[in-house]
Amino acid sequence: LAARVPVAMAVDKPRAATVKPPRATSDAAQRASVAKDYADVANQAGGCCVSSTPNRSAIGYTEADRAVAGDADLGVGCGTPVRLAALKRGETVLDLGCGAGVDCFLAHEDVGREGFVVGVDMTPDMLAKARAGAEKRGLGSDVLEFRLGEIENLPAGDATMDVVVSNCVINLSPDKPRVLREAFRVLKPGGRLAVADVVQTKTLPEHLMTNEALSC
């Protein structure tokens, strides 16, 4: 499998071997905190990760991308994994933590009606926005489907995807190795993984090692 993994953001200097990753009090607590924060984003009730729309070009979105994305771009991504993936017509794509569907809609533009796009998210509020966005764009379940699920337990069969993309989501998982195992499980032989995410390069201060801080 060809893993195309850019570092979208870094902190100060390369990560040292002594860096200790943050840890939530429990996996369930971290997941609940993430779900609440992103439900707030979906409902326009706040959220700590949202960037302003003018900044979207700085992480790779073109004017054409922004026109396709429309109100599905909630400002919570940190890159453009769909562009990195170099999608082809007719390919099947899965988006880890799809949110309101921004990268799914961009992926559909590339793979066309001959292809198929699946978005997976654990937040019902986000999926409601994504499904409403698909309906508004006239995209039916024959070309695009949004599924409720966790990225550590993907609702997809083995070797069913040509490409897996993820935009600033894996960092939120309490079990990142499992996320990657699941991504490789659903990829076909020779498939591609394209990820834009944040990385930790030094030990965080204690006040940032809480469930609430880890949710963003």
PDB file of N, CA, C and O in Angstrom, residues 15 77 99 156:
ATOM      1  N   ARG A  15      10.045  15.583  16.397  1.00  0.00           N
ATOM      2  CA  ARG A  15       9.688  14.924  17.631  1.00  0.00           C
ATOM      3  C   ARG A  15      10.861  14.124  18.198  1.00  0.00           C
ATOM      4  O   ARG A  15      11.498  13.350  17.493  1.00  0.00           O
ATOM      5  N   GLY A  77     -10.743  21.219   9.102  1.00  0.00           N
ATOM      6  CA  GLY A  77      -9.685  20.415   8.500  1.00  0.00           C
ATOM      7  C   GLY A  77      -8.337  21.094   8.612  1.00  0.00           C
ATOM      8  O   GLY A  77      -8.225  22.250   9.028  1.00  0.00           O
ATOM      9  N   GLY A  99     -17.231  14.339   8.881  1.00  0.00           N
ATOM     10  CA  GLY A  99     -17.867  15.582   9.277  1.00  0.00           C
ATOM     11  C   GLY A  99     -19.073  15.898   8.409  1.00  0.00           C
ATOM     12  O   GLY A  99     -19.896  15.041   8.115  1.00  0.00           O
ATOM     13  N   ALA A 156     -17.308  -1.033   7.036  1.00  0.00           N
ATOM     14  CA  ALA A 156     -16.984  -1.325   5.635  1.00  0.00           C
ATOM     15  C   ALA A 156     -16.295  -2.677   5.576  1.00  0.00           C
ATOM     16  O   ALA A 156     -15.595  -3.073   6.522  1.00  0.00           O
TER      17      ALA A 156
END
